[in-house]
mmCIF file of C-alpha atoms and ligand atoms in Angstrom:
data_model
loop_
_atom_site.group_PDB
_atom_site.id
_atom_site.type_symbol
_atom_site.label_atom_id
_atom_site.label_comp_id
_atom_site.label_asym_id
_atom_site.label_seq_id
_atom_site.Cartn_x
_atom_site.Cartn_y
_atom_site.Cartn_z
ATOM 1 C CA MET T 1 67.475 110.652 127.808
ATOM 2 C CA GLU T 2 68.586 113.376 125.441
ATOM 3 C CA LYS T 3 67.682 112.834 121.800
ATOM 4 C CA LEU T 4 70.401 111.041 119.854
ATOM 5 C CA ILE T 5 72.748 113.028 117.661
ATOM 6 C CA ILE T 6 74.078 110.907 114.813
ATOM 7 C CA THR T 7 77.244 112.026 113.077
ATOM 8 C CA ALA T 8 78.000 110.743 109.615
ATOM 9 C CA ALA T 9 81.746 110.686 108.957
ATOM 10 C CA ILE T 10 81.418 110.584 105.188
ATOM 11 C CA CYS T 11 84.827 109.679 103.766
ATOM 12 C CA GLY T 12 87.737 110.453 106.104
ATOM 13 C CA ALA T 13 91.287 110.851 104.885
ATOM 14 C CA GLU T 14 92.571 107.301 104.702
ATOM 15 C CA VAL T 15 89.906 105.135 103.049
ATOM 16 C CA THR T 16 90.075 104.637 99.282
ATOM 17 C CA LYS T 17 87.665 103.548 96.552
ATOM 18 C CA GLU T 18 89.788 100.406 96.328
ATOM 19 C CA ASP T 19 88.747 99.649 99.897
ATOM 20 C CA ASN T 20 85.103 100.344 99.156
ATOM 21 C CA PRO T 21 83.953 101.489 95.692
ATOM 22 C CA ASN T 22 80.953 103.223 97.305
ATOM 23 C CA LEU T 23 83.192 105.738 99.068
ATOM 24 C CA PRO T 24 82.161 109.302 98.185
ATOM 25 C CA ILE T 25 85.113 111.565 97.399
ATOM 26 C CA SER T 26 84.199 114.161 94.749
ATOM 27 C CA ALA T 27 82.259 117.266 95.799
ATOM 28 C CA SER T 28 79.056 115.933 94.184
ATOM 29 C CA GLU T 29 79.458 112.489 95.699
ATOM 30 C CA ILE T 30 80.059 113.954 99.162
ATOM 31 C CA ALA T 31 77.080 116.295 98.809
ATOM 32 C CA ARG T 32 74.773 113.447 97.743
ATOM 33 C CA ALA T 33 76.091 111.205 100.521
ATOM 34 C CA SER T 34 75.607 113.971 103.105
ATOM 35 C CA LEU T 35 72.028 114.628 102.027
ATOM 36 C CA SER T 36 71.143 110.914 102.139
ATOM 37 C CA ALA T 37 72.829 110.583 105.540
ATOM 38 C CA GLU T 38 70.812 113.545 106.838
ATOM 39 C CA GLN T 39 67.602 112.119 105.401
ATOM 40 C CA ALA T 40 68.431 108.841 107.161
ATOM 41 C CA GLY T 41 68.834 110.622 110.544
ATOM 42 C CA ALA T 42 72.278 112.265 110.738
ATOM 43 C CA SER T 43 72.438 115.746 112.196
ATOM 44 C CA ILE T 44 76.214 116.283 111.936
ATOM 45 C CA ILE T 45 78.355 115.744 108.855
ATOM 46 C CA HIS T 46 81.991 115.205 109.812
ATOM 47 C CA LEU T 47 83.890 116.337 106.733
ATOM 48 C CA HIS T 48 87.197 115.523 105.111
ATOM 49 C CA VAL T 49 87.838 116.410 101.483
ATOM 50 C CA ARG T 50 89.995 115.054 98.684
ATOM 51 C CA ASP T 51 91.928 116.588 95.764
ATOM 52 C CA GLU T 52 91.429 115.703 92.094
ATOM 53 C CA GLU T 53 93.499 112.541 92.567
ATOM 54 C CA GLY T 54 91.431 111.445 95.563
ATOM 55 C CA ASN T 55 94.189 112.261 98.071
ATOM 56 C CA PRO T 56 93.330 113.961 101.373
ATOM 57 C CA THR T 57 93.741 117.710 101.374
ATOM 58 C CA GLN T 58 92.991 120.460 103.880
ATOM 59 C CA GLN T 59 92.955 123.227 101.289
ATOM 60 C CA LYS T 60 90.442 125.883 102.201
ATOM 61 C CA GLU T 61 89.310 126.276 98.581
ATOM 62 C CA VAL T 62 88.506 122.564 98.293
ATOM 63 C CA PHE T 63 86.611 122.611 101.557
ATOM 64 C CA LYS T 64 84.680 125.658 100.342
ATOM 65 C CA LYS T 65 83.734 123.961 97.086
ATOM 66 C CA VAL T 66 82.490 120.854 98.909
ATOM 67 C CA ILE T 67 80.665 122.756 101.648
ATOM 68 C CA ASP T 68 78.956 124.972 99.078
ATOM 69 C CA LYS T 69 77.861 121.861 97.169
ATOM 70 C CA ILE T 70 76.558 120.216 100.373
ATOM 71 C CA LYS T 71 74.565 123.329 101.284
ATOM 72 C CA GLU T 72 73.228 123.725 97.718
ATOM 73 C CA SER T 73 71.919 120.152 97.946
ATOM 74 C CA GLY T 74 69.707 121.272 100.860
ATOM 75 C CA VAL T 75 71.593 119.817 103.811
ATOM 76 C CA LYS T 76 70.649 121.463 107.110
ATOM 77 C CA ALA T 77 72.915 119.294 109.296
ATOM 78 C CA ILE T 78 75.841 120.821 111.157
ATOM 79 C CA ILE T 79 78.874 120.655 108.907
ATOM 80 C CA GLN T 80 81.955 119.813 110.977
ATOM 81 C CA PRO T 81 85.215 120.059 109.003
ATOM 82 C CA SER T 82 88.175 118.053 110.228
ATOM 83 C CA THR T 83 91.218 119.869 111.476
ATOM 84 C CA GLY T 84 92.936 116.507 111.883
ATOM 85 C CA GLY T 85 93.377 115.986 108.160
ATOM 86 C CA ALA T 86 95.747 113.093 107.608
ATOM 87 C CA ALA T 87 98.702 112.043 109.750
ATOM 88 C CA GLY T 88 101.834 113.870 108.670
ATOM 89 C CA MET T 89 100.164 117.114 107.585
ATOM 90 C CA THR T 90 101.495 120.314 109.136
ATOM 91 C CA TRP T 91 99.287 122.300 111.505
ATOM 92 C CA GLN T 92 99.209 125.135 108.956
ATOM 93 C CA GLU T 93 97.646 122.781 106.403
ATOM 94 C CA ARG T 94 95.260 121.278 108.889
ATOM 95 C CA ILE T 95 93.800 124.450 110.319
ATOM 96 C CA GLN T 96 92.630 125.955 107.015
ATOM 97 C CA PRO T 97 88.923 124.942 106.994
ATOM 98 C CA ILE T 98 88.132 126.826 110.179
ATOM 99 C CA TYR T 99 88.609 130.063 108.252
ATOM 100 C CA LEU T 100 85.384 129.209 106.397
ATOM 101 C CA ASN T 101 83.589 129.859 109.701
ATOM 102 C CA PRO T 102 81.857 126.497 110.197
ATOM 103 C CA GLU T 103 79.584 126.071 113.235
ATOM 104 C CA MET T 104 81.792 123.259 114.486
ATOM 105 C CA ALA T 105 85.208 121.710 113.745
ATOM 106 C CA THR T 106 87.252 118.908 115.271
ATOM 107 C CA LEU T 107 90.018 119.610 117.759
ATOM 108 C CA ASP T 108 92.250 116.606 118.278
ATOM 109 C CA CYS T 109 93.370 116.435 121.875
ATOM 110 C CA GLY T 110 96.631 114.552 121.901
ATOM 111 C CA THR T 111 99.316 112.787 119.967
ATOM 112 C CA THR T 112 98.638 109.135 119.160
ATOM 113 C CA ASN T 113 99.920 106.240 117.165
ATOM 114 C CA PHE T 114 97.674 105.956 114.130
ATOM 115 C CA GLY T 115 98.355 102.661 112.416
ATOM 116 C CA ASP T 116 101.924 102.935 111.081
ATOM 117 C CA ASP T 117 101.902 106.713 111.556
ATOM 118 C CA ILE T 118 102.089 109.192 114.383
ATOM 119 C CA PHE T 119 99.253 111.715 114.517
ATOM 120 C CA VAL T 120 100.837 114.733 116.174
ATOM 121 C CA ASN T 121 98.767 116.946 118.464
ATOM 122 C CA ASP T 122 100.948 118.537 121.106
ATOM 123 C CA LEU T 123 99.614 121.096 123.584
ATOM 124 C CA PRO T 124 101.028 124.147 121.749
ATOM 125 C CA LEU T 125 99.263 122.960 118.562
ATOM 126 C CA MET T 126 96.048 122.377 120.471
ATOM 127 C CA ARG T 127 96.231 125.818 122.116
ATOM 128 C CA ASN T 128 96.677 127.397 118.738
ATOM 129 C CA PHE T 129 93.727 125.588 117.189
ATOM 130 C CA ALA T 130 91.513 126.288 120.219
ATOM 131 C CA LYS T 131 92.506 129.971 120.277
ATOM 132 C CA GLU T 132 91.595 130.393 116.612
ATOM 133 C CA MET T 133 88.299 128.518 117.019
ATOM 134 C CA LYS T 134 87.405 130.632 120.043
ATOM 135 C CA LYS T 135 88.096 133.802 118.062
ATOM 136 C CA LEU T 136 85.846 132.571 115.238
ATOM 137 C CA ASP T 137 83.090 131.368 117.607
ATOM 138 C CA ILE T 138 83.364 127.753 116.425
ATOM 139 C CA LEU T 139 82.388 124.882 118.714
ATOM 140 C CA PRO T 140 85.269 122.392 118.870
ATOM 141 C CA GLU T 141 84.495 118.683 118.999
ATOM 142 C CA LEU T 142 87.175 117.392 121.324
ATOM 143 C CA GLU T 143 88.565 114.228 119.746
ATOM 144 C CA CYS T 144 90.019 111.882 122.347
ATOM 145 C CA PHE T 145 91.766 108.632 121.425
ATOM 146 C CA GLU T 146 92.797 107.771 124.969
ATOM 147 C CA VAL T 147 92.223 109.023 128.488
ATOM 148 C CA GLY T 148 95.172 111.473 128.599
ATOM 149 C CA HIS T 149 93.529 113.365 125.778
ATOM 150 C CA ILE T 150 90.527 114.175 127.963
ATOM 151 C CA TYR T 151 92.925 115.763 130.472
ATOM 152 C CA ASN T 152 94.627 117.753 127.698
ATOM 153 C CA ALA T 153 91.207 119.150 126.802
ATOM 154 C CA LEU T 154 90.549 120.004 130.461
ATOM 155 C CA GLN T 155 93.972 121.680 130.608
ATOM 156 C CA LEU T 156 92.883 123.912 127.699
ATOM 157 C CA LEU T 157 89.687 124.656 129.588
ATOM 158 C CA LYS T 158 91.681 125.621 132.682
ATOM 159 C CA GLU T 159 93.893 127.878 130.607
ATOM 160 C CA GLY T 160 90.850 129.664 129.141
ATOM 161 C CA PHE T 161 91.148 128.379 125.557
ATOM 162 C CA LEU T 162 87.711 126.753 125.642
ATOM 163 C CA ASP T 163 84.716 128.929 126.453
ATOM 164 C CA LYS T 164 81.817 126.927 125.067
ATOM 165 C CA HIS T 165 79.848 123.798 125.822
ATOM 166 C CA LEU T 166 82.195 120.816 126.050
ATOM 167 C CA HIS T 167 81.501 118.129 123.508
ATOM 168 C CA PHE T 168 83.839 115.140 123.247
ATOM 169 C CA ASP T 169 84.264 112.446 120.629
ATOM 170 C CA ILE T 170 85.610 109.219 122.149
ATOM 171 C CA VAL T 171 87.399 107.425 119.316
ATOM 172 C CA LEU T 172 88.213 103.798 120.145
ATOM 173 C CA GLY T 173 89.831 101.123 118.010
ATOM 174 C CA ILE T 174 92.432 103.014 115.993
ATOM 175 C CA PRO T 175 95.343 100.579 115.534
ATOM 176 C CA GLY T 176 98.041 101.710 117.972
ATOM 177 C CA ALA T 177 95.624 103.692 120.159
ATOM 178 C CA MET T 178 93.095 102.636 122.804
ATOM 179 C CA PRO T 179 91.177 99.509 121.750
ATOM 180 C CA ALA T 180 87.394 99.548 121.381
ATOM 181 C CA SER T 181 85.712 97.677 124.225
ATOM 182 C CA ILE T 182 82.792 98.370 126.511
ATOM 183 C CA LYS T 183 85.160 98.541 129.473
ATOM 184 C CA ASN T 184 87.289 101.184 127.751
ATOM 185 C CA LEU T 185 84.242 103.169 126.707
ATOM 186 C CA LEU T 186 82.941 103.228 130.279
ATOM 187 C CA PHE T 187 86.402 104.140 131.553
ATOM 188 C CA MET T 188 86.686 107.071 129.130
ATOM 189 C CA VAL T 189 83.195 108.371 129.883
ATOM 190 C CA GLU T 190 83.856 108.244 133.635
ATOM 191 C CA HIS T 191 86.600 110.819 133.140
ATOM 192 C CA LEU T 192 84.386 113.361 131.337
ATOM 193 C CA PRO T 193 83.018 116.382 133.167
ATOM 194 C CA SER T 194 79.416 115.714 134.171
ATOM 195 C CA ASP T 195 77.986 118.583 132.108
ATOM 196 C CA ALA T 196 79.776 117.543 128.893
ATOM 197 C CA THR T 197 78.105 115.740 126.014
ATOM 198 C CA TRP T 198 79.897 113.032 124.089
ATOM 199 C CA THR T 199 79.841 110.960 120.956
ATOM 200 C CA SER T 200 81.524 107.614 120.425
ATOM 201 C CA ALA T 201 83.253 106.530 117.243
ATOM 202 C CA GLY T 202 84.100 102.824 117.149
ATOM 203 C CA ILE T 203 86.580 101.940 114.433
ATOM 204 C CA GLY T 204 86.186 99.072 111.983
ATOM 205 C CA ARG T 205 84.217 96.093 113.201
ATOM 206 C CA HIS T 206 83.726 97.814 116.561
ATOM 207 C CA GLN T 207 81.543 100.552 115.117
ATOM 208 C CA LEU T 208 78.263 98.755 115.753
ATOM 209 C CA GLU T 209 79.220 97.453 119.208
ATOM 210 C CA MET T 210 80.289 100.911 120.404
ATOM 211 C CA ALA T 211 77.150 102.504 118.959
ATOM 212 C CA TYR T 212 74.928 99.955 120.639
ATOM 213 C CA HIS T 213 76.304 100.676 124.092
ATOM 214 C CA THR T 214 76.539 104.408 123.560
ATOM 215 C CA ILE T 215 72.833 104.597 122.776
ATOM 216 C CA THR T 216 71.998 103.023 126.141
ATOM 217 C CA MET T 217 74.580 105.117 128.026
ATOM 218 C CA GLY T 218 73.138 108.438 126.823
ATOM 219 C CA GLY T 219 75.983 109.356 124.497
ATOM 220 C CA HIS T 220 75.756 110.226 120.817
ATOM 221 C CA VAL T 221 76.882 108.098 117.912
ATOM 222 C CA ARG T 222 79.231 108.530 114.969
ATOM 223 C CA VAL T 223 79.182 106.117 112.048
ATOM 224 C CA GLY T 224 80.357 106.351 108.437
ATOM 225 C CA PHE T 225 82.979 105.263 105.958
ATOM 226 C CA GLU T 226 85.758 107.221 107.673
ATOM 227 C CA ASP T 227 85.641 104.773 110.555
ATOM 228 C CA ASN T 228 84.236 101.598 108.990
ATOM 229 C CA ILE T 229 83.574 100.430 105.437
ATOM 230 C CA TYR T 230 81.601 97.251 106.250
ATOM 231 C CA TYR T 231 77.910 96.757 106.906
ATOM 232 C CA LYS T 232 78.642 93.359 108.441
ATOM 233 C CA LYS T 233 81.406 90.774 108.259
ATOM 234 C CA GLY T 234 82.340 90.250 104.619
ATOM 235 C CA LYS T 235 79.741 92.730 103.315
ATOM 236 C CA LEU T 236 80.831 96.218 102.339
ATOM 237 C CA ALA T 237 78.510 99.085 103.289
ATOM 238 C CA GLU T 238 76.535 100.511 100.370
ATOM 239 C CA SER T 239 76.420 104.024 101.733
ATOM 240 C CA ASN T 240 76.829 106.174 104.810
ATOM 241 C CA ALA T 241 73.031 106.418 104.893
ATOM 242 C CA GLN T 242 72.797 102.645 105.254
ATOM 243 C CA LEU T 243 74.993 102.813 108.358
ATOM 244 C CA VAL T 244 73.000 105.749 109.774
ATOM 245 C CA LYS T 245 69.671 103.956 109.190
ATOM 246 C CA ARG T 246 70.809 101.018 111.277
ATOM 247 C CA ILE T 247 71.603 103.342 114.201
ATOM 248 C CA VAL T 248 68.146 104.912 113.881
ATOM 249 C CA ARG T 249 66.567 101.471 114.073
ATOM 250 C CA LEU T 250 68.629 100.528 117.141
ATOM 251 C CA ALA T 251 67.774 103.798 118.889
ATOM 252 C CA GLU T 252 64.086 103.478 118.090
ATOM 253 C CA ASN T 253 64.044 99.921 119.388
ATOM 254 C CA TYR T 254 65.628 101.167 122.603
ATOM 255 C CA GLY T 255 63.161 104.041 122.816
ATOM 256 C CA ARG T 256 65.541 106.890 122.133
ATOM 257 C CA GLU T 257 64.454 109.595 119.724
ATOM 258 C CA ILE T 258 66.686 110.989 116.995
ATOM 259 C CA ALA T 259 67.763 114.654 117.092
ATOM 260 C CA SER T 260 67.040 116.804 114.071
ATOM 261 C CA PRO T 261 69.787 119.213 112.992
ATOM 262 C CA GLN T 262 68.072 122.003 114.928
ATOM 263 C CA GLU T 263 67.733 119.840 118.027
ATOM 264 C CA ALA T 264 71.394 118.869 117.735
ATOM 265 C CA ARG T 265 72.271 122.578 117.758
ATOM 266 C CA GLN T 266 70.262 123.040 120.929
ATOM 267 C CA ILE T 267 71.910 120.051 122.638
ATOM 268 C CA LEU T 268 75.355 121.334 121.668
ATOM 269 C CA GLN T 269 74.432 124.915 122.592
ATOM 270 C CA ILE T 270 75.358 126.251 119.188
ATOM 271 C CA ASN T 271 73.764 129.728 118.674
HETATM 272 N N1 KMH C 1 92.645 111.272 109.778
HETATM 273 C C1 KMH C 1 93.107 111.206 111.090
HETATM 274 C C2 KMH C 1 94.611 111.172 111.125
HETATM 275 C C3 KMH C 1 89.825 114.499 112.764
HETATM 276 O O1 KMH C 1 89.096 114.458 111.774
HETATM 277 O O2 KMH C 1 89.931 115.516 113.468
HETATM 278 C C4 KMH C 1 92.620 112.310 111.952
HETATM 279 C C5 KMH C 1 91.175 112.514 111.994
HETATM 280 C C6 KMH C 1 90.693 113.319 113.133
HETATM 281 O O3 KMH C 1 90.420 112.089 111.133
HETATM 282 ZN ZN1 ZN C 2 88.094 112.786 110.766
#
């Protein structure tokens, strides 16, 4: 089996320090958390950023400040800014971080209920994001919250908006979207093209369960505070690194090696 790429989704857009006081949100906190996550075994940092008040922002300048800080701290992992931002943001706000020329960025592949909100990703928006990423030579991570999203991504492929390796992120367990279960994970993976790679992101208490099965199925794993703030029932996670370390232990027990940042680049055909 391919070596395991672990993504650390450091802080997301929705979680607050009230939810978990260990949540990193300032540039220094995110940089420290990214370095510890990489040292623990992560090879991709999925990045959201916050403004001075701790609110989600997609401002290019804020992303630049945080990415510079992460790189200064010595992180070699792939930095993958979000173009999802937070539900309700305009596409013009959301797209900004790609103009910092990251190696990778997310491309959300369909509209979905997102808790009480609607996270809007219609095909014209997706075409626009994909076209800009193609121009800038950025590998999109194709975020799919339900099976129709996979077919939206394949529609973009057919239309010539995607010209790189296909890498999907199967996100299961968002309230209002497809629930996290082994059956649903298998169902989603069955619909992926055979030469694609994929990551799973299980939300909340499903994070560990999804990771467990993904490791044995040959997929890659995303963990981190964006998706889950608990280490186990009733016990908040201390850090993203703590969550990453557990995945490393699981993979090692199963006999699957962990990809370094350079190996992750090879698997994803970046460069
Ligand atoms: N915060 C969610 C509404 C992404 O990063 O591309 C969207 C999200 C997906 O987190
Ligand atoms: Zn995200």
